[in-house]
Structure formats: C-alpha cells, structure tokens
C-alpha cells in the first residue's frame, strides 16, 4: 500500500546485519537512521541500539563521530536503502541527502566503511593508530 520501498528487506541489508552481528563486540552500540531495519533477530541482549538520524539530518559528521566513539566497546552505523527511503518518505528528509551523506562519510579520514553491499553499508570509526582509509 505504498510502503514497499522501505518495508522490503533486501539481501544486501541482511548481509550488512550479519556482518554487524559477526564483528561487533558484545556491548557495542549499533546505530541506524530509521526503524526500517530487520535487526534484533539474534543476540539482541548483547548490543545497545540507537538512532543516528538526529546527527545525520541535518548532517553533522563531527557529532556522528563523537557518537560512534562514545562507546568503549565500539559502535557501528548501518545505512540501508530501506532506511533512506523511509527517511525520505516519512521523516521529511530531502531526496538528495543520501548521496551527500555517503560522500561525507566516505571522505572523512577518521571514519571507515567496513562493509558494503548493493543495498547497505556499515561505518565505524578508525581505531587506534590507524590514520587513514588506506591503512585498513
């Protein structure tokens, strides 16, 4: 009835979540931009969950990085096609925001895209002595 584009779960979105659950340490924070995310399907008690939309729209990369670094167990931001559609369709986010967000996150040397599929990507802060994206 019109919500299909953000209620549909794409295979790449599930791959991103599998990556999170396989790689995040217990106690880590998992962030999303909206509720259209099929997470909490396993190990729900091991992680903290939250929304990053308040620092992503309008875009504030420094605030996002502070949020990601605030958790001593680590933090990950997962962005999926479904979430982008939901943000545009129900949250008043401008349609051109997603490409701008992607460019900003990928060009920030202290953030790293640690997983990517055709419909999702996962961002985490660069840790420790790693300085740039070429140091992966």
PDB file of N, CA and C in Angstrom, residues 14-96:
ATOM      1  N   UNK A  14      20.448  -7.651   4.753  1.00  0.00           N
ATOM      2  CA  UNK A  14      20.646  -8.777   5.675  1.00  0.00           C
ATOM      3  C   UNK A  14      22.133  -9.114   5.791  1.00  0.00           C
ATOM      4  N   UNK A  15      22.872  -8.996   4.699  1.00  0.00           N
ATOM      5  CA  UNK A  15      24.317  -9.243   4.747  1.00  0.00           C
ATOM      6  C   UNK A  15      25.006  -8.231   5.666  1.00  0.00           C
ATOM      7  N   UNK A  16      24.571  -6.984   5.616  1.00  0.00           N
ATOM      8  CA  UNK A  16      25.150  -5.960   6.487  1.00  0.00           C
ATOM      9  C   UNK A  16      24.881  -6.280   7.953  1.00  0.00           C
ATOM     10  N   UNK A  17      23.680  -6.725   8.251  1.00  0.00           N
ATOM     11  CA  UNK A  17      23.353  -7.060   9.635  1.00  0.00           C
ATOM     12  C   UNK A  17      24.125  -8.291  10.095  1.00  0.00           C
ATOM     13  N   UNK A  18      24.283  -9.272   9.216  1.00  0.00           N
ATOM     14  CA  UNK A  18      25.085 -10.452   9.561  1.00  0.00           C
ATOM     15  C   UNK A  18      26.517 -10.019   9.862  1.00  0.00           C
ATOM     16  N   UNK A  19      27.049  -9.078   9.073  1.00  0.00           N
ATOM     17  CA  UNK A  19      28.390  -8.553   9.336  1.00  0.00           C
ATOM     18  C   UNK A  19      28.446  -7.934  10.733  1.00  0.00           C
ATOM     19  N   UNK A  20      27.454  -7.108  11.067  1.00  0.00           N
ATOM     20  CA  UNK A  20      27.436  -6.477  12.391  1.00  0.00           C
ATOM     21  C   UNK A  20      27.463  -7.512  13.499  1.00  0.00           C
ATOM     22  N   UNK A  21      26.565  -8.468  13.428  1.00  0.00           N
ATOM     23  CA  UNK A  21      26.476  -9.465  14.494  1.00  0.00           C
ATOM     24  C   UNK A  21      27.714 -10.350  14.562  1.00  0.00           C
ATOM     25  N   UNK A  22      28.381 -10.554  13.450  1.00  0.00           N
ATOM     26  CA  UNK A  22      29.591 -11.376  13.443  1.00  0.00           C
ATOM     27  C   UNK A  22      30.831 -10.606  13.879  1.00  0.00           C
ATOM     28  N   UNK A  23      30.811  -9.274  13.802  1.00  0.00           N
ATOM     29  CA  UNK A  23      32.025  -8.497  14.050  1.00  0.00           C
ATOM     30  C   UNK A  23      31.969  -7.534  15.224  1.00  0.00           C
ATOM     31  N   UNK A  24      30.807  -7.140  15.662  1.00  0.00           N
ATOM     32  CA  UNK A  24      30.706  -6.206  16.787  1.00  0.00           C
ATOM     33  C   UNK A  24      30.953  -6.958  18.095  1.00  0.00           C
ATOM     34  N   UNK A  25      31.682  -6.331  18.983  1.00  0.00           N
ATOM     35  CA  UNK A  25      31.929  -6.934  20.298  1.00  0.00           C
ATOM     36  C   UNK A  25      30.668  -6.818  21.148  1.00  0.00           C
ATOM     37  N   UNK A  26      30.444  -7.773  22.038  1.00  0.00           N
ATOM     38  CA  UNK A  26      29.313  -7.643  22.964  1.00  0.00           C
ATOM     39  C   UNK A  26      29.395  -6.303  23.697  1.00  0.00           C
ATOM     40  N   UNK A  27      28.276  -5.626  23.800  1.00  0.00           N
ATOM     41  CA  UNK A  27      28.219  -4.319  24.436  1.00  0.00           C
ATOM     42  C   UNK A  27      28.351  -3.163  23.466  1.00  0.00           C
ATOM     43  N   UNK A  28      28.703  -3.447  22.213  1.00  0.00           N
ATOM     44  CA  UNK A  28      28.843  -2.385  21.211  1.00  0.00           C
ATOM     45  C   UNK A  28      27.493  -1.743  20.922  1.00  0.00           C
ATOM     46  N   UNK A  29      27.537  -0.534  20.410  1.00  0.00           N
ATOM     47  CA  UNK A  29      26.342   0.178  20.016  1.00  0.00           C
ATOM     48  C   UNK A  29      26.152   0.050  18.508  1.00  0.00           C
ATOM     49  N   UNK A  30      24.940  -0.316  18.113  1.00  0.00           N
ATOM     50  CA  UNK A  30      24.579  -0.430  16.703  1.00  0.00           C
ATOM     51  C   UNK A  30      23.585   0.683  16.407  1.00  0.00           C
ATOM     52  N   UNK A  31      23.925   1.538  15.467  1.00  0.00           N
ATOM     53  CA  UNK A  31      23.103   2.695  15.138  1.00  0.00           C
ATOM     54  C   UNK A  31      22.495   2.553  13.753  1.00  0.00           C
ATOM     55  N   UNK A  32      21.308   3.112  13.602  1.00  0.00           N
ATOM     56  CA  UNK A  32      20.637   3.155  12.310  1.00  0.00           C
ATOM     57  C   UNK A  32      20.120   4.569  12.097  1.00  0.00           C
ATOM     58  N   UNK A  33      19.514   4.793  10.931  1.00  0.00           N
ATOM     59  CA  UNK A  33      18.939   6.113  10.706  1.00  0.00           C
ATOM     60  C   UNK A  33      17.424   6.106  10.872  1.00  0.00           C
ATOM     61  N   UNK A  34      16.790   4.944  10.702  1.00  0.00           N
ATOM     62  CA  UNK A  34      15.340   4.823  10.909  1.00  0.00           C
ATOM     63  C   UNK A  34      15.041   3.432  11.453  1.00  0.00           C
ATOM     64  N   UNK A  35      13.768   3.157  11.645  1.00  0.00           N
ATOM     65  CA  UNK A  35      13.355   1.856  12.158  1.00  0.00           C
ATOM     66  C   UNK A  35      13.234   0.768  11.105  1.00  0.00           C
ATOM     67  N   UNK A  36      13.348   1.108   9.831  1.00  0.00           N
ATOM     68  CA  UNK A  36      13.232   0.104   8.769  1.00  0.00           C
ATOM     69  C   UNK A  36      14.534  -0.661   8.638  1.00  0.00           C
ATOM     70  N   UNK A  37      14.721  -1.538   9.582  1.00  0.00           N
ATOM     71  CA  UNK A  37      15.947  -2.314   9.637  1.00  0.00           C
ATOM     72  C   UNK A  37      15.607  -3.633  10.332  1.00  0.00           C
ATOM     73  N   UNK A  38      15.847  -4.762   9.688  1.00  0.00           N
ATOM     74  CA  UNK A  38      15.466  -6.041  10.296  1.00  0.00           C
ATOM     75  C   UNK A  38      16.507  -6.558  11.285  1.00  0.00           C
ATOM     76  N   UNK A  39      16.920  -5.709  12.208  1.00  0.00           N
ATOM     77  CA  UNK A  39      17.887  -6.165  13.186  1.00  0.00           C
ATOM     78  C   UNK A  39      17.191  -6.709  14.418  1.00  0.00           C
ATOM     79  N   UNK A  40      17.958  -7.017  15.421  1.00  0.00           N
ATOM     80  CA  UNK A  40      17.467  -7.623  16.664  1.00  0.00           C
ATOM     81  C   UNK A  40      16.859  -9.002  16.401  1.00  0.00           C
ATOM     82  N   UNK A  41      17.367  -9.680  15.386  1.00  0.00           N
ATOM     83  CA  UNK A  41      16.882 -11.022  15.097  1.00  0.00           C
ATOM     84  C   UNK A  41      17.751 -12.085  15.766  1.00  0.00           C
ATOM     85  N   UNK A  42      18.885 -11.667  16.325  1.00  0.00           N
ATOM     86  CA  UNK A  42      19.726 -12.592  17.085  1.00  0.00           C
ATOM     87  C   UNK A  42      20.592 -11.779  18.037  1.00  0.00           C
ATOM     88  N   UNK A  43      21.024 -12.393  19.100  1.00  0.00           N
ATOM     89  CA  UNK A  43      21.943 -11.780  20.067  1.00  0.00           C
ATOM     90  C   UNK A  43      21.485 -10.404  20.532  1.00  0.00           C
ATOM     91  N   UNK A  44      20.181 -10.217  20.623  1.00  0.00           N
ATOM     92  CA  UNK A  44      19.637  -8.895  20.950  1.00  0.00           C
ATOM     93  C   UNK A  44      20.166  -8.369  22.283  1.00  0.00           C
ATOM     94  N   UNK A  45      20.421  -9.257  23.218  1.00  0.00           N
ATOM     95  CA  UNK A  45      20.860  -8.846  24.546  1.00  0.00           C
ATOM     96  C   UNK A  45      22.326  -8.393  24.577  1.00  0.00           C
ATOM     97  N   UNK A  46      23.066  -8.653  23.528  1.00  0.00           N
ATOM     98  CA  UNK A  46      24.496  -8.358  23.523  1.00  0.00           C
ATOM     99  C   UNK A  46      24.844  -6.931  23.101  1.00  0.00           C
ATOM    100  N   UNK A  47      23.889  -6.205  22.537  1.00  0.00           N
ATOM    101  CA  UNK A  47      24.203  -4.914  21.947  1.00  0.00           C
ATOM    102  C   UNK A  47      23.261  -3.819  22.440  1.00  0.00           C
ATOM    103  N   UNK A  48      23.739  -2.586  22.286  1.00  0.00           N
ATOM    104  CA  UNK A  48      22.917  -1.408  22.510  1.00  0.00           C
ATOM    105  C   UNK A  48      22.456  -0.939  21.126  1.00  0.00           C
ATOM    106  N   UNK A  49      21.252  -0.418  21.041  1.00  0.00           N
ATOM    107  CA  UNK A  49      20.707   0.022  19.756  1.00  0.00           C
ATOM    108  C   UNK A  49      20.304   1.489  19.848  1.00  0.00           C
ATOM    109  N   UNK A  50      20.463   2.207  18.754  1.00  0.00           N
ATOM    110  CA  UNK A  50      20.075   3.606  18.772  1.00  0.00           C
ATOM    111  C   UNK A  50      19.909   4.179  17.381  1.00  0.00           C
ATOM    112  N   UNK A  51      19.451   5.427  17.352  1.00  0.00           N
ATOM    113  CA  UNK A  51      19.239   6.146  16.099  1.00  0.00           C
ATOM    114  C   UNK A  51      20.298   7.228  15.947  1.00  0.00           C
ATOM    115  N   UNK A  52      20.806   7.353  14.743  1.00  0.00           N
ATOM    116  CA  UNK A  52      21.767   8.409  14.444  1.00  0.00           C
ATOM    117  C   UNK A  52      21.143   9.533  13.632  1.00  0.00           C
ATOM    118  N   UNK A  53      19.857   9.446  13.326  1.00  0.00           N
ATOM    119  CA  UNK A  53      19.221  10.455  12.482  1.00  0.00           C
ATOM    120  C   UNK A  53      19.386  11.879  13.022  1.00  0.00           C
ATOM    121  N   UNK A  54      19.317  12.095  14.340  1.00  0.00           N
ATOM    122  CA  UNK A  54      19.488  13.477  14.816  1.00  0.00           C
ATOM    123  C   UNK A  54      20.825  14.119  14.440  1.00  0.00           C
ATOM    124  N   UNK A  55      21.879  13.330  14.230  1.00  0.00           N
ATOM    125  CA  UNK A  55      23.163  13.914  13.823  1.00  0.00           C
ATOM    126  C   UNK A  55      23.419  13.741  12.329  1.00  0.00           C
ATOM    127  N   UNK A  56      22.523  13.026  11.652  1.00  0.00           N
ATOM    128  CA  UNK A  56      22.702  12.817  10.218  1.00  0.00           C
ATOM    129  C   UNK A  56      21.825  13.727   9.373  1.00  0.00           C
ATOM    130  N   UNK A  57      20.771  14.276   9.971  1.00  0.00           N
ATOM    131  CA  UNK A  57      19.910  15.200   9.230  1.00  0.00           C
ATOM    132  C   UNK A  57      19.456  16.308  10.160  1.00  0.00           C
ATOM    133  N   UNK A  58      19.954  17.511  10.026  1.00  0.00           N
ATOM    134  CA  UNK A  58      20.986  17.889   9.073  1.00  0.00           C
ATOM    135  C   UNK A  58      22.316  17.222   9.421  1.00  0.00           C
ATOM    136  N   UNK A  59      23.116  17.017   8.417  1.00  0.00           N
ATOM    137  CA  UNK A  59      24.350  16.263   8.532  1.00  0.00           C
ATOM    138  C   UNK A  59      25.380  16.978   9.398  1.00  0.00           C
ATOM    139  N   UNK A  60      25.843  16.268  10.426  1.00  0.00           N
ATOM    140  CA  UNK A  60      26.886  16.762  11.323  1.00  0.00           C
ATOM    141  C   UNK A  60      27.868  15.611  11.544  1.00  0.00           C
ATOM    142  N   UNK A  61      28.852  15.503  10.673  1.00  0.00           N
ATOM    143  CA  UNK A  61      29.791  14.380  10.712  1.00  0.00           C
ATOM    144  C   UNK A  61      30.569  14.359  12.021  1.00  0.00           C
ATOM    145  N   UNK A  62      30.942  15.516  12.540  1.00  0.00           N
ATOM    146  CA  UNK A  62      31.677  15.547  13.820  1.00  0.00           C
ATOM    147  C   UNK A  62      30.828  14.984  14.959  1.00  0.00           C
ATOM    148  N   UNK A  63      29.554  15.344  14.997  1.00  0.00           N
ATOM    149  CA  UNK A  63      28.678  14.810  16.040  1.00  0.00           C
ATOM    150  C   UNK A  63      28.498  13.302  15.876  1.00  0.00           C
ATOM    151  N   UNK A  64      28.395  12.841  14.639  1.00  0.00           N
ATOM    152  CA  UNK A  64      28.298  11.404  14.400  1.00  0.00           C
ATOM    153  C   UNK A  64      29.557  10.706  14.903  1.00  0.00           C
ATOM    154  N   UNK A  65      30.702  11.246  14.568  1.00  0.00           N
ATOM    155  CA  UNK A  65      31.947  10.619  15.019  1.00  0.00           C
ATOM    156  C   UNK A  65      32.033  10.595  16.541  1.00  0.00           C
ATOM    157  N   UNK A  66      31.650  11.678  17.204  1.00  0.00           N
ATOM    158  CA  UNK A  66      31.636  11.695  18.674  1.00  0.00           C
ATOM    159  C   UNK A  66      30.721  10.598  19.207  1.00  0.00           C
ATOM    160  N   UNK A  67      29.549  10.459  18.570  1.00  0.00           N
ATOM    161  CA  UNK A  67      28.595   9.423  18.994  1.00  0.00           C
ATOM    162  C   UNK A  67      29.175   8.031  18.807  1.00  0.00           C
ATOM    163  N   UNK A  68      29.829   7.793  17.675  1.00  0.00           N
ATOM    164  CA  UNK A  68      30.418   6.481  17.413  1.00  0.00           C
ATOM    165  C   UNK A  68      31.577   6.184  18.367  1.00  0.00           C
ATOM    166  N   UNK A  69      32.341   7.193  18.738  1.00  0.00           N
ATOM    167  CA  UNK A  69      33.487   6.986  19.627  1.00  0.00           C
ATOM    168  C   UNK A  69      33.099   6.964  21.107  1.00  0.00           C
ATOM    169  N   UNK A  70      31.872   7.308  21.437  1.00  0.00           N
ATOM    170  CA  UNK A  70      31.446   7.383  22.838  1.00  0.00           C
ATOM    171  C   UNK A  70      31.352   6.015  23.500  1.00  0.00           C
ATOM    172  N   UNK A  71      31.211   4.977  22.738  1.00  0.00           N
ATOM    173  CA  UNK A  71      31.045   3.639  23.306  1.00  0.00           C
ATOM    174  C   UNK A  71      32.401   2.941  23.383  1.00  0.00           C
ATOM    175  N   UNK A  72      32.859   2.603  24.590  1.00  0.00           N
ATOM    176  CA  UNK A  72      34.158   1.948  24.717  1.00  0.00           C
ATOM    177  C   UNK A  72      34.204   0.554  24.076  1.00  0.00           C
ATOM    178  N   UNK A  73      33.065  -0.051  23.864  1.00  0.00           N
ATOM    179  CA  UNK A  73      33.024  -1.374  23.223  1.00  0.00           C
ATOM    180  C   UNK A  73      32.939  -1.276  21.701  1.00  0.00           C
ATOM    181  N   UNK A  74      32.876  -0.057  21.190  1.00  0.00           N
ATOM    182  CA  UNK A  74      32.797   0.150  19.754  1.00  0.00           C
ATOM    183  C   UNK A  74      31.387   0.498  19.318  1.00  0.00           C
ATOM    184  N   UNK A  75      31.280   1.022  18.120  1.00  0.00           N
ATOM    185  CA  UNK A  75      29.981   1.392  17.577  1.00  0.00           C
ATOM    186  C   UNK A  75      30.033   1.298  16.060  1.00  0.00           C
ATOM    187  N   UNK A  76      28.886   1.011  15.491  1.00  0.00           N
ATOM    188  CA  UNK A  76      28.735   0.879  14.052  1.00  0.00           C
ATOM    189  C   UNK A  76      27.469   1.598  13.628  1.00  0.00           C
ATOM    190  N   UNK A  77      27.523   2.237  12.476  1.00  0.00           N
ATOM    191  CA  UNK A  77      26.349   2.845  11.854  1.00  0.00           C
ATOM    192  C   UNK A  77      26.034   2.031  10.614  1.00  0.00           C
ATOM    193  N   UNK A  78      24.805   1.529  10.520  1.00  0.00           N
ATOM    194  CA  UNK A  78      24.393   0.795   9.328  1.00  0.00           C
ATOM    195  C   UNK A  78      23.394   1.650   8.563  1.00  0.00           C
ATOM    196  N   UNK A  79      23.652   1.801   7.281  1.00  0.00           N
ATOM    197  CA  UNK A  79      22.782   2.590   6.401  1.00  0.00           C
ATOM    198  C   UNK A  79      22.323   1.671   5.282  1.00  0.00           C
ATOM    199  N   UNK A  80      21.013   1.570   5.125  1.00  0.00           N
ATOM    200  CA  UNK A  80      20.453   0.698   4.099  1.00  0.00           C
ATOM    201  C   UNK A  80      19.555   1.492   3.168  1.00  0.00           C
ATOM    202  N   UNK A  81      19.309   0.914   2.016  1.00  0.00           N
ATOM    203  CA  UNK A  81      18.395   1.516   1.051  1.00  0.00           C
ATOM    204  C   UNK A  81      17.020   1.723   1.677  1.00  0.00           C
ATOM    205  N   UNK A  82      16.539   0.730   2.408  1.00  0.00           N
ATOM    206  CA  UNK A  82      15.217   0.844   3.043  1.00  0.00           C
ATOM    207  C   UNK A  82      15.150   2.010   4.011  1.00  0.00           C
ATOM    208  N   UNK A  83      16.205   2.201   4.792  1.00  0.00           N
ATOM    209  CA  UNK A  83      16.215   3.309   5.743  1.00  0.00           C
ATOM    210  C   UNK A  83      16.196   4.656   5.036  1.00  0.00           C
ATOM    211  N   UNK A  84      16.956   4.766   3.960  1.00  0.00           N
ATOM    212  CA  UNK A  84      16.981   6.017   3.200  1.00  0.00           C
ATOM    213  C   UNK A  84      15.586   6.314   2.667  1.00  0.00           C
ATOM    214  N   UNK A  85      14.935   5.312   2.083  1.00  0.00           N
ATOM    215  CA  UNK A  85      13.573   5.525   1.577  1.00  0.00           C
ATOM    216  C   UNK A  85      12.624   5.925   2.707  1.00  0.00           C
ATOM    217  N   UNK A  86      12.743   5.279   3.865  1.00  0.00           N
ATOM    218  CA  UNK A  86      11.861   5.632   4.973  1.00  0.00           C
ATOM    219  C   UNK A  86      12.115   7.066   5.443  1.00  0.00           C
ATOM    220  N   UNK A  87      13.366   7.460   5.523  1.00  0.00           N
ATOM    221  CA  UNK A  87      13.686   8.826   5.959  1.00  0.00           C
ATOM    222  C   UNK A  87      13.085   9.853   5.004  1.00  0.00           C
ATOM    223  N   UNK A  88      13.171   9.578   3.712  1.00  0.00           N
ATOM    224  CA  UNK A  88      12.610  10.497   2.714  1.00  0.00           C
ATOM    225  C   UNK A  88      11.088  10.475   2.760  1.00  0.00           C
ATOM    226  N   UNK A  89      10.500   9.280   2.827  1.00  0.00           N
ATOM    227  CA  UNK A  89       9.041   9.141   2.753  1.00  0.00           C
ATOM    228  C   UNK A  89       8.309   9.561   4.021  1.00  0.00           C
ATOM    229  N   UNK A  90       8.933   9.397   5.193  1.00  0.00           N
ATOM    230  CA  UNK A  90       8.185   9.626   6.434  1.00  0.00           C
ATOM    231  C   UNK A  90       8.810  10.648   7.377  1.00  0.00           C
ATOM    232  N   UNK A  91      10.072  11.011   7.160  1.00  0.00           N
ATOM    233  CA  UNK A  91      10.745  11.911   8.092  1.00  0.00           C
ATOM    234  C   UNK A  91      11.030  13.290   7.510  1.00  0.00           C
ATOM    235  N   UNK A  92      10.628  13.535   6.266  1.00  0.00           N
ATOM    236  CA  UNK A  92      10.843  14.841   5.658  1.00  0.00           C
ATOM    237  C   UNK A  92      12.263  15.102   5.197  1.00  0.00           C
ATOM    238  N   UNK A  93      13.054  14.050   5.073  1.00  0.00           N
ATOM    239  CA  UNK A  93      14.435  14.191   4.614  1.00  0.00           C
ATOM    240  C   UNK A  93      14.429  14.437   3.108  1.00  0.00           C
ATOM    241  N   UNK A  94      15.263  15.364   2.655  1.00  0.00           N
ATOM    242  CA  UNK A  94      15.357  15.686   1.234  1.00  0.00           C
ATOM    243  C   UNK A  94      15.924  14.501   0.450  1.00  0.00           C
ATOM    244  N   UNK A  95      15.413  14.218  -0.742  1.00  0.00           N
ATOM    245  CA  UNK A  95      15.888  13.075  -1.527  1.00  0.00           C
ATOM    246  C   UNK A  95      17.381  13.101  -1.843  1.00  0.00           C
ATOM    247  N   UNK A  96      17.987  14.250  -2.013  1.00  0.00           N
ATOM    248  CA  UNK A  96      19.415  14.334  -2.320  1.00  0.00           C
ATOM    249  C   UNK A  96      20.323  14.138  -1.127  1.00  0.00           C
TER     250      UNK A  96
END
